[in-house]
Structures are given as structure tokens and as C-alpha cells.
Short mmCIF file of C-alpha atoms in Angstrom, two decimals:
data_model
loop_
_atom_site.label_atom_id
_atom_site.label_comp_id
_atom_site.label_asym_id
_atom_site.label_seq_id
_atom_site.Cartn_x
_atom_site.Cartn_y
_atom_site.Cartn_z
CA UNK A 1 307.67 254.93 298.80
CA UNK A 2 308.42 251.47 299.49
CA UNK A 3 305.54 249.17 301.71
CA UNK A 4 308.21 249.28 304.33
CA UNK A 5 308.07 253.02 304.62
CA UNK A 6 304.85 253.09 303.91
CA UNK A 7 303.69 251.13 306.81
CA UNK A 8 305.80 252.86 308.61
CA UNK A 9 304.23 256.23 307.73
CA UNK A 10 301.02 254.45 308.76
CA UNK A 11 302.04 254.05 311.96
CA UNK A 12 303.65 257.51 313.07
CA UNK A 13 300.52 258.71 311.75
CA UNK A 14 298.42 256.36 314.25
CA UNK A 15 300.41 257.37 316.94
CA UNK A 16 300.12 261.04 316.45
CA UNK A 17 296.50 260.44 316.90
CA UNK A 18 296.07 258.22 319.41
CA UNK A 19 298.25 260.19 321.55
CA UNK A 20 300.70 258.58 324.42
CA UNK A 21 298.61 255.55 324.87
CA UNK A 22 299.39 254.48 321.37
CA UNK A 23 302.37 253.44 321.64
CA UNK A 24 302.19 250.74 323.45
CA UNK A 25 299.35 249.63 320.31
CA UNK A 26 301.38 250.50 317.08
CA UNK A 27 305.28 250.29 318.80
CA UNK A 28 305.99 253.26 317.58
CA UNK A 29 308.21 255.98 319.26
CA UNK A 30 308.09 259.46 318.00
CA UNK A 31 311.55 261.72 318.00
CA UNK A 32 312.45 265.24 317.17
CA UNK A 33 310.09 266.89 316.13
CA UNK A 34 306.86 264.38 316.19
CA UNK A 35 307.89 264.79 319.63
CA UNK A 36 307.61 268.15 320.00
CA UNK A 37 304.35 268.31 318.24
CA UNK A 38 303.12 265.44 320.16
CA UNK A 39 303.53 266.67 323.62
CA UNK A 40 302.28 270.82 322.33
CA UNK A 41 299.00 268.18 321.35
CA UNK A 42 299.10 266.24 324.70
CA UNK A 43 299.01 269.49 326.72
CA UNK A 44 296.01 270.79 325.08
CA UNK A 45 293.89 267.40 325.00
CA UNK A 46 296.10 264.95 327.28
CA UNK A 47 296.20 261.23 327.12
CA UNK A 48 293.57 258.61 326.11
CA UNK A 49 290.66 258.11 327.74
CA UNK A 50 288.06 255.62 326.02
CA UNK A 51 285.07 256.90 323.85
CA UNK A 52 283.45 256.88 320.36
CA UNK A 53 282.04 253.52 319.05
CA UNK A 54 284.98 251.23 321.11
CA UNK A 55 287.47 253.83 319.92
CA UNK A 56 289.18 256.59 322.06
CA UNK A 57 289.62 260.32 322.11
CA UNK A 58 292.57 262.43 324.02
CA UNK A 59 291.54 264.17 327.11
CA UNK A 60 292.07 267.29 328.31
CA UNK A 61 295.07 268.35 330.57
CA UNK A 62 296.97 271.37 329.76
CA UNK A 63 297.42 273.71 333.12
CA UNK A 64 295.99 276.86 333.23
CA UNK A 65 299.50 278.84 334.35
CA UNK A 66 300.08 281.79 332.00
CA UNK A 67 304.13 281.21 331.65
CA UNK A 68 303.22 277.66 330.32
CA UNK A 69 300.38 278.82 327.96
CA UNK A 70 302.63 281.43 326.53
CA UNK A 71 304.84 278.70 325.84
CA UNK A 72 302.70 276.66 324.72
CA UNK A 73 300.92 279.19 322.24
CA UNK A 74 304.37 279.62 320.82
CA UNK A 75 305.12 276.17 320.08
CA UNK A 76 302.00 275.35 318.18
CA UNK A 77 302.86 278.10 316.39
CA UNK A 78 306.13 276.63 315.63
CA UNK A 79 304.70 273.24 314.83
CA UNK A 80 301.19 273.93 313.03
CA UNK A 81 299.59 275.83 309.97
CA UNK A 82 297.51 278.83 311.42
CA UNK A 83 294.13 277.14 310.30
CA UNK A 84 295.29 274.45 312.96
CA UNK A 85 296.45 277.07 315.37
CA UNK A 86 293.28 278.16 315.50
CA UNK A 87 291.31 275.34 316.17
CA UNK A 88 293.88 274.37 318.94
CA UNK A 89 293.48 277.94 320.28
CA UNK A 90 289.81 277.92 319.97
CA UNK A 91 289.79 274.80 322.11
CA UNK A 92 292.02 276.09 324.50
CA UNK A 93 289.58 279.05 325.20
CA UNK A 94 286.53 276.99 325.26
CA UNK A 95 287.76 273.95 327.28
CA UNK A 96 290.45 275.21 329.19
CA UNK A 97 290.00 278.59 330.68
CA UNK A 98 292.34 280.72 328.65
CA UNK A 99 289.70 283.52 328.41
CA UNK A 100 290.60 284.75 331.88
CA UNK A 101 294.73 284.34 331.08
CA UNK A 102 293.69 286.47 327.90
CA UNK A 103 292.97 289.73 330.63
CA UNK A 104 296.71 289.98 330.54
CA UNK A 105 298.47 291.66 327.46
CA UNK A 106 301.92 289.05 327.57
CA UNK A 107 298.95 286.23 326.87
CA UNK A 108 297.57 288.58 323.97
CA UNK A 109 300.58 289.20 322.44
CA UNK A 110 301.36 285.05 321.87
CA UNK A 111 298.30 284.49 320.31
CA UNK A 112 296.85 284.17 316.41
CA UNK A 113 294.71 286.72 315.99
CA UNK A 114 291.28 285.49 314.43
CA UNK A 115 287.33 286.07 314.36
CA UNK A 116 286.80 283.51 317.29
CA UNK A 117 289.54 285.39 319.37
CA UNK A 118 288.21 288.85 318.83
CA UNK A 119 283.96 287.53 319.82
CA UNK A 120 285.77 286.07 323.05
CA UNK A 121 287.87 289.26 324.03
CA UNK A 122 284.56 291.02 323.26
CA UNK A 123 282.62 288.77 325.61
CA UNK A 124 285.33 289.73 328.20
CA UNK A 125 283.92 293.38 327.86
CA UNK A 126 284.46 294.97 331.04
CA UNK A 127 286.62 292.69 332.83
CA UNK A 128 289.19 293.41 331.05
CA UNK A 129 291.60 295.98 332.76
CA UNK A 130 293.20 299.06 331.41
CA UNK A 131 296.39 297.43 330.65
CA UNK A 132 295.01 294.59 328.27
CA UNK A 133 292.45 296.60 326.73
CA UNK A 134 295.02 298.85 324.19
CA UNK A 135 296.73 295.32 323.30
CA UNK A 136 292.87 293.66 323.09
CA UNK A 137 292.50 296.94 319.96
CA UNK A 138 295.49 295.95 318.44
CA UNK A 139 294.27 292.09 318.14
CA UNK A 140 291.02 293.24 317.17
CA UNK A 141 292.45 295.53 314.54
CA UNK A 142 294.85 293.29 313.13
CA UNK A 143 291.72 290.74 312.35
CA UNK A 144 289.69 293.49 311.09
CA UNK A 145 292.29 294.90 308.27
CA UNK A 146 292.77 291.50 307.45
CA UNK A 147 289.08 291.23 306.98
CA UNK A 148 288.47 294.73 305.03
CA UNK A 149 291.52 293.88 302.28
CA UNK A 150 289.56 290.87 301.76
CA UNK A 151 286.29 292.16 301.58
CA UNK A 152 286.32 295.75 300.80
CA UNK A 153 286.70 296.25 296.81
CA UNK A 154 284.63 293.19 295.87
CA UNK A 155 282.12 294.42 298.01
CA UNK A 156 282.32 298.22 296.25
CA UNK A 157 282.61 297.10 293.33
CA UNK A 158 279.51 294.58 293.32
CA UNK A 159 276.99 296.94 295.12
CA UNK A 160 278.66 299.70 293.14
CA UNK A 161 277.10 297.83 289.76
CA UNK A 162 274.37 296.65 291.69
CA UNK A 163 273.10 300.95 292.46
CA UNK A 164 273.58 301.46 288.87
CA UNK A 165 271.04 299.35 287.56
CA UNK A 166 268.84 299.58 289.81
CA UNK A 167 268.06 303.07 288.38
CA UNK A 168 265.46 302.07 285.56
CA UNK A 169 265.17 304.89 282.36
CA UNK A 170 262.88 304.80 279.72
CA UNK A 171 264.75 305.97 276.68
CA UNK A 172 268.75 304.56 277.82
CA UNK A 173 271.51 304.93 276.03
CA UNK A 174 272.69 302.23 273.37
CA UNK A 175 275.72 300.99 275.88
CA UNK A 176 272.75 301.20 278.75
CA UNK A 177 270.34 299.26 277.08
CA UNK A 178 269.31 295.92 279.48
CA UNK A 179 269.03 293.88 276.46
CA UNK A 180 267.29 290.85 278.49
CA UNK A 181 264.89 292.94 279.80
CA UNK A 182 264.12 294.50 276.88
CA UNK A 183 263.23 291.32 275.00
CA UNK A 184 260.99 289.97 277.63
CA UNK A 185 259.40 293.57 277.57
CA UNK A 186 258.49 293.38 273.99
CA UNK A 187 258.10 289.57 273.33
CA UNK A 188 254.51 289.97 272.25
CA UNK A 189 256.14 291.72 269.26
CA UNK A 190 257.60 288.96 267.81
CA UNK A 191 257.62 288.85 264.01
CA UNK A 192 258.28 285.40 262.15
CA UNK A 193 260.68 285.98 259.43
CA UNK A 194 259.36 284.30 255.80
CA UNK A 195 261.10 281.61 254.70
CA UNK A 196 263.09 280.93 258.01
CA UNK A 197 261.67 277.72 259.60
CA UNK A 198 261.30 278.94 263.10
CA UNK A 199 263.65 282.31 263.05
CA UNK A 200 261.98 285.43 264.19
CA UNK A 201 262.84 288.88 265.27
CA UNK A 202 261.53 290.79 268.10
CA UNK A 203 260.05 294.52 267.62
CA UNK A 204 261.59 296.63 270.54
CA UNK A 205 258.73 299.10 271.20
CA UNK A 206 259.82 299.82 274.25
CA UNK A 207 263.36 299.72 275.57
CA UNK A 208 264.60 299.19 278.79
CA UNK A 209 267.97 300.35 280.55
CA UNK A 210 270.49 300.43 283.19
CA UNK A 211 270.38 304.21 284.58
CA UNK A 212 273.78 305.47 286.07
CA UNK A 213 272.26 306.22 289.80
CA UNK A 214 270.80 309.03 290.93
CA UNK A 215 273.55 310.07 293.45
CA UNK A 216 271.65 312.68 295.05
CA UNK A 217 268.89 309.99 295.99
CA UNK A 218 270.22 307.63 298.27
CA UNK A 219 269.77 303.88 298.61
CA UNK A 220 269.21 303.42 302.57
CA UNK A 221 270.65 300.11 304.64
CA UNK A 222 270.01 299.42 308.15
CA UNK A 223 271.98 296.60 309.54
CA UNK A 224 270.26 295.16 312.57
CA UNK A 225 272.58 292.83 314.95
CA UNK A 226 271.91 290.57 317.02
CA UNK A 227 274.48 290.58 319.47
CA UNK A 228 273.77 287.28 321.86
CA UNK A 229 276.49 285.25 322.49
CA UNK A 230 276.14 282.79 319.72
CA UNK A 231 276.47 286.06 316.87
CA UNK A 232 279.95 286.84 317.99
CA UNK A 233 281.19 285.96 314.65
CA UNK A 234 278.22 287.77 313.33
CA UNK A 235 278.83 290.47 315.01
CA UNK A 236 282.54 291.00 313.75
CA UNK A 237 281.64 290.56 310.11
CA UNK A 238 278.32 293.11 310.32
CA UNK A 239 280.87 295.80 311.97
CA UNK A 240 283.52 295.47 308.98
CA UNK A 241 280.79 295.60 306.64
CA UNK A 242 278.91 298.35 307.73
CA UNK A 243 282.28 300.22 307.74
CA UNK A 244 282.39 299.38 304.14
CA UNK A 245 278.75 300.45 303.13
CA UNK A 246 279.37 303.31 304.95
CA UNK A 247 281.95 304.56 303.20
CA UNK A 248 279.72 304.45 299.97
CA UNK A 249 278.19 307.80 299.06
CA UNK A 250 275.60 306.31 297.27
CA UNK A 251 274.63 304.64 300.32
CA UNK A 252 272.94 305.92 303.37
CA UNK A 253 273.74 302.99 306.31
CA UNK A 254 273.11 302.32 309.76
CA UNK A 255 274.21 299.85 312.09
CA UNK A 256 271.98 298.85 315.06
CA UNK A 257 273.16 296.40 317.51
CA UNK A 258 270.98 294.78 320.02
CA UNK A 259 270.47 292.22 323.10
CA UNK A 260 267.25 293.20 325.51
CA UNK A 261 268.09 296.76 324.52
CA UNK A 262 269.26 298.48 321.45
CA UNK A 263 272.06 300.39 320.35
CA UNK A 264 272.90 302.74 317.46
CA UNK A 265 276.20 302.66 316.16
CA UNK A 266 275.79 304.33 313.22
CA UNK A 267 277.98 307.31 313.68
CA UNK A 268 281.54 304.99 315.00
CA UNK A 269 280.61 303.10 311.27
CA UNK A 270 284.41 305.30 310.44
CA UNK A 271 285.89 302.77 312.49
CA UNK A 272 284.30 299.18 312.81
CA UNK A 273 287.07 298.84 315.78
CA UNK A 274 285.04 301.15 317.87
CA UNK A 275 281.90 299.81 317.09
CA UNK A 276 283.21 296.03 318.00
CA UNK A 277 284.37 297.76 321.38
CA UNK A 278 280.75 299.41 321.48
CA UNK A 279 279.31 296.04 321.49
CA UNK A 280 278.19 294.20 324.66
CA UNK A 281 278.36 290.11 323.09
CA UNK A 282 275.95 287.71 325.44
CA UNK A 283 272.75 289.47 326.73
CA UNK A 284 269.17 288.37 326.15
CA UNK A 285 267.38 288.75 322.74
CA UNK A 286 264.37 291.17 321.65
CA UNK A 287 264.42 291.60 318.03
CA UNK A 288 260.94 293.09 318.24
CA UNK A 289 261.78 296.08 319.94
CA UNK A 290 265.29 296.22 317.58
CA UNK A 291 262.89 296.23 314.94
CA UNK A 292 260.65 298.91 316.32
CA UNK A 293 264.02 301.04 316.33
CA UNK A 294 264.43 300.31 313.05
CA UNK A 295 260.93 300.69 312.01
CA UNK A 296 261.10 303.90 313.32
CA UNK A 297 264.25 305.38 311.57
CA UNK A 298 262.79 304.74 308.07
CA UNK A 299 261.65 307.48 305.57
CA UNK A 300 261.68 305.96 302.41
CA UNK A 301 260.66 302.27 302.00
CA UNK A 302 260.81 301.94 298.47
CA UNK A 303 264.52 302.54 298.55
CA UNK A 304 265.39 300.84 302.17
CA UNK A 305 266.60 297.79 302.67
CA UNK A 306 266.60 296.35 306.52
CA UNK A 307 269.26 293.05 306.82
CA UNK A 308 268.44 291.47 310.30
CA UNK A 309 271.36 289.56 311.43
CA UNK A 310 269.84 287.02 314.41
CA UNK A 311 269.39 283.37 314.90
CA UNK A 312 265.52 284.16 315.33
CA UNK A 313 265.54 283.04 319.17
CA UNK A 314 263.10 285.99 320.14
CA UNK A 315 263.34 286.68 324.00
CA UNK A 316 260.30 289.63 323.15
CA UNK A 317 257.05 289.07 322.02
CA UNK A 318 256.79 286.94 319.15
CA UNK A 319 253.80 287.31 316.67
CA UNK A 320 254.83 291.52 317.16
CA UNK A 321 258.21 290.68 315.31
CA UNK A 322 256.72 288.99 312.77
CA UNK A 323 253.99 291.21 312.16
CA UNK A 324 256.84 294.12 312.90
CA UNK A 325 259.00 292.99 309.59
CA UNK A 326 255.63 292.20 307.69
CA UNK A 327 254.28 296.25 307.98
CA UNK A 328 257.85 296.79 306.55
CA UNK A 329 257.58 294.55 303.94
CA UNK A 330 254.24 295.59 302.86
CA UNK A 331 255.39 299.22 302.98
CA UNK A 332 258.23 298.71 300.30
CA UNK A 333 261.06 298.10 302.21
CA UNK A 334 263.80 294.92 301.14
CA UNK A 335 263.59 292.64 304.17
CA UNK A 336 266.70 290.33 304.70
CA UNK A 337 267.36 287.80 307.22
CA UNK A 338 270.96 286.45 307.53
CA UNK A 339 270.71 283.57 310.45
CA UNK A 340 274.63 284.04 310.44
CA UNK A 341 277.09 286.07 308.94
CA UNK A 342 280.38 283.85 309.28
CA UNK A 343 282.19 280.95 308.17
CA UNK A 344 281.46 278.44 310.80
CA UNK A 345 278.46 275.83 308.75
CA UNK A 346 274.96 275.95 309.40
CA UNK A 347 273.66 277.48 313.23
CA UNK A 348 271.48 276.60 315.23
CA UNK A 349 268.31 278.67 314.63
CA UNK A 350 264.29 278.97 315.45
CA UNK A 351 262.36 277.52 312.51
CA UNK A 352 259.34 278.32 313.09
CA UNK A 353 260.13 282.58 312.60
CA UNK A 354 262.78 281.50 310.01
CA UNK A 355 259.56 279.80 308.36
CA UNK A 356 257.19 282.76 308.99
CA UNK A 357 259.67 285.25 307.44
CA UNK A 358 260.07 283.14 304.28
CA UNK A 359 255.97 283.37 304.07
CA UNK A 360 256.32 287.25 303.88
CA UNK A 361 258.71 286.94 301.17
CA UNK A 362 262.22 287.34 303.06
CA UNK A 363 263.53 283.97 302.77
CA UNK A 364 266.01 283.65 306.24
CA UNK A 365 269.01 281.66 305.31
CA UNK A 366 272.79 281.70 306.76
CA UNK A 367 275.73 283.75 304.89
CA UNK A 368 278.98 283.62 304.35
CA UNK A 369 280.86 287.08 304.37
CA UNK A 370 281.80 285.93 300.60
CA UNK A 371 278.20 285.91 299.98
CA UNK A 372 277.24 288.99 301.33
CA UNK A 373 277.97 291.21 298.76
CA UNK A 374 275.82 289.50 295.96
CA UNK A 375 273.04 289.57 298.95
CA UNK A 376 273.19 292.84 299.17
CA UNK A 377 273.08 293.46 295.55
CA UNK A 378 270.18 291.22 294.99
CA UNK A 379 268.29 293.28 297.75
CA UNK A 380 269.33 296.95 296.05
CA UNK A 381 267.88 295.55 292.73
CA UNK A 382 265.09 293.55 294.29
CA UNK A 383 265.81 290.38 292.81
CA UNK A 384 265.45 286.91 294.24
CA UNK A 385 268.30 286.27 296.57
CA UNK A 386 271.22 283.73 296.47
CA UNK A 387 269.75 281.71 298.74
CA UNK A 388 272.06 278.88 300.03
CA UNK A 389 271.51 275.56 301.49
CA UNK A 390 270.95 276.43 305.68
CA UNK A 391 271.28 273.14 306.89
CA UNK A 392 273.98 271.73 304.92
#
């Protein structure tokens, strides 16, 4: 490319993001179809207004008429990737007011399906008329296929492995021999060799192995959701993968969803559809009392593991939750505490419980839904967990 072209490349691209205004600061007059995308861009965020450190940002000004947001949701569609759609549609809903022009199924049908799409149509709950609500499924299935054929056989197979060697035997089979474990078991029978500077060999007295799983003894997860407005993402993920657990018979699972009350969804786990629909996204938060529930439900610690899904703003009584998940914790069961389950960076969350959960041994930390299986894994086999940085 020639500095000619170059500068002029410079320029177009200025003018794209400065919006109308900048034309009259770079001279530059956009055709065809920098045009097109330039005015689907204007309608969402307008013209220039000032802002920033003595820069400028567009402002909003797209109407709220549900012939023009049709069309408009089809020509971003036309002009964008869907990673951009997104974002454009996610700012429509949050700036603009489509959430109320989503009641009506023409508006559903125009748009790109994704997890922020399905938390607001489940925040619409029951607003939403008869006639949207079968297209409002089909959205909501559409993102949650998507999301099992991504997440479905890594998370079998990982958890699958995971059961497996969790069952410990005494006298294991060559090919089930834990080799690692073995040599830390019998390191205090190491045995210089003469005339090796240094070489030794270790005495296996003992060894230990990977046991295929008991399948008649059940490894038991309770998924515990917090379903305030800010775990809408959350919530999604938890329902796709507690239709995954459940549909592993070495696993016993159960999904509890809560606000101010609490709600077992355990037996619509067949289809996480229904349980997204059973959800009620934006009320208050007790996770005391949805850990009483939970509390209550378990038999056999030693082989439970409990995965509360909450930003830790407690609405209940404090100290009692963290005392709550400390009995449990004491008693054998795997405590987990997932701040988020979702792709969208670190959340806002209380530090102070995140803090006092970490003391007891169940570090609280945010996950991505890639994550999650090795999570869960690490929590079968009682292992430290993958721990990521929460507030990058």
C-alpha cells in the first residue's frame, strides 16, 4: 500500500469512528457501503457529543419503533461479524429500550441469538405474552444447543476420567497403577545404587492406583444458583451444565436456584430449556437459606460436592452463611464457589465472604464455562483447584 492509500485508509478509519461530526475534521466522505455501515452505527449511538479526556464519543439516538429496529437488526447483520452484532445488540437492549420491542415475536425472529439475549428475555419473565413466549423457547434453545455441542463431550469426558481415579485400590492393576503417587508413597524406601554417583531406586512397598469407579456408589453434585439479576449469564451456563452432569450415571446432581426463596429444579435437569424458563432472573439474595436447602438434601459428605454459583452479596444473615458452608466443609463435603460462571471478565463481588470462604478452604474465584469442567474434576478428586486470576 502506497502512503497515499495509506493515509487515506487512516482517514476512512477516523471517520468511521468519529461518526458524522468527523467529517468536517478528516474531509472525508464515506460511500457505498461505509455508508451503510455508518448510518446502521449512527442509529444505535448517534452523532458526537464531547467526552473522554478532550476527545468525543457518539451519542445515542436510534428510535424505539419496532419496523425500524427490525430493520435495523437486519442491517447490522448485513454489515458486521456476529461478535459485533452482539455488542451492538447488547447496547441496544441496555440503552435503548429494545427489551420491551423484544415482547413481540417479528422483533425475536431478527435478532442474534446469544447468552446476553436469553438472561434479558428471562428477566422479561412474565410479561411476556403467549404469542412471544414459543418464539422466546426457540431463541433460548438455539443458544443452548449451541452451548451443549460446545461443552458437552469435553465436559464427559474430563469428569468421566476425573470419577475414575478418584476410586483409590490398594493392590491396582499394572495399567492402573498411579505411578506418581506411588513414588511419593514409598520415598522413604529409597535405595542408593553402588557405584552410581547419585542414582537410586525406589522400593514400592506399597502401590497405589486408579480404581475404575464404583458405579453403584454415586458421586453427588448440588449446583446452587444464584439467580439475581447480575447471574443471568450464570444462570444460563449452570442450567446447560447441570443438564450435562445429569445425564452422567455416575453422577447424582441437583440444581437449586435461588433469589429470597429457593427453588429445586432438579427433576426439568432433562431439559435445561425448562429449567431457564423455571427461573425468575432479578429478585433479592439469601444464600443462607439456599444453603440450608442444600444442607439439608445431603446424605453423604464424603462423596458430595456443593458448587455455589453467587457474587456473595448476601441479602440473609451473614455470619449463618458462612458458618452454613463451614459445617459442610467440616463434615466432608467439596465446597466450591464460582463468583461467575460466564465469559464476561472479572464481576463485581463481596470480598469480605469471598475472603471468609477462602479461610475455610474453598477458595471463591470467577469461571469460565471452559474452566468448569477441570473445576469440577479437581473437586471429584479433591485436589487443589484451578484457581484463576478474579480481578484480572
Amino acid at each position: 500500500m502506497d502512503a497515499t492509500s495509506a493515509d487515506d485508509e487512516r482517514l476512512r478509519r477516523w471517520r468511521m469512528v468519529l461518526g458524522a461530526d468527523g467529517t468536517e475534521g478528516t474531509g472525508r466522505v464515506l460511500t457505498g457501503r461505509d455508508a451503510a455501515m455508518d448510518g446502521a452505527l449512527t442509529a444505535l449511538y448517534g452523532g458526537r457529543k464531547p467526552g473522554g479526556r478532550g476527545g468525543a464519543e457518539r451519542s445515542a439516538g436510534l428510535g424505539a419503533s419496532a419496523p425500524s429496529m427490525a430493520r435495523w437488526l437486519g442491517d447490522i447483520r448485513t454489515y458486521f461479524p456476529g461478535s459485533v452484532v452482539q455488542v451492538m445488540q447488547r447496547d441496544a437492549i441496555d440503552r435503548l429500550g429494545l427489551a420491551a420491542l423484544l415482547l413481540e415475536p417479528e422483533m425475536l425472529e431478527a435478532v442474534e441469538p446469544d447468552v446476553h439475549l436469553v438472561g434479558t428475555l428471562l428477566s422479561l419473565g412474565r410479561a411476556m405474552p403467549e404469542t412471544t413466549r414459543e418464539t422466546a423457547r426457540a431463541v433460548v434453545r438455539k443458544v443452548v444447543e449451541d452451548l451443549e455441542r460446545r461443552l458437552a463431550t469435553v465436559t464427559r469426558t474430563v469428569l468421566t476420567g476425573a470419577l475414575d481415579r478418584s476410586a483409590r485400590v490398594r493392590r491396582p492393576r499394572h495399567r492402573d497403577i498411579d505411578w506418581d503417587r506411588t513414588i511419593r508413597a514409598n520415598l522413604r524406601n529409597y535405595v542408593p545404587l553402588p557405584g552410581r554417583d547419585g542414582a537410586g531406586t525406589v522400593i514400592p512397598e506399597r502401590l497405589v492406583g486408579h480404581g475404575r469407579a464404583d458405579r453403584s456408589v454415586k458421586k453427588e453434585v448440588i449446583l446452587c444458583v444464584d439467580q439475581s439479576g447480575s447471574m443471568a449469564a450464570s444462570v444460563v451456563h449452570a442450567a446447560v451444565f447441570g443438564a450435562v452432569l445429569a445425564s452422567m450415571r455416575t453422577l447424582a446432581t441437583r440444581l437449586v436456584v435461588f433469589d429470597t426463596a429457593v427453588v429445586d429444579l432438579t427433576d426439568q435437569l432433562d431439559d435445561p430449556v425448562d429449567v431457564l424458563f423455571g427461573t425468575r432472573l432479578g429478585g433479592g439474595t439469601d444464600i443462607n437459606r439456599a444453603l440450608a436447602y442444600c444442607q439439608s438434601r445431603i446424605t453423604r459428605p464424603a462423596d458430595t460436592v456443593v458448587v455455589l454459583i453467587s457474587d456473595l452479596h448476601e441479602g440473609g444473615i451473614r455470619d449463618e452463611m458462612v458458618r452454613r458452608a463451614a459445617a459442610m466443609t467440616a463434615s466432608g463435603v467439596g465446597f466450591v464457589t464460582l463468583l461467575a460462571l460466564s465469559d464476561e471478565g472479572a464481576p463485581s463481588y463481596d470480598r469480605e465472604h469471598a475472603a471468609a470462604l477462602g479461610a475455610l478452604g474453598a477458595p471463591a474465584f470467577a469461571c469460565t464455562p471452559d474452566l468448569f469442567p477441570e473445576v469440577m474434576a479437581a473437586a471429584i478428586e479433591r485436589r487443589p483447584l484451578p484457581v484463576p486470576d478474579t480481578d484480572r
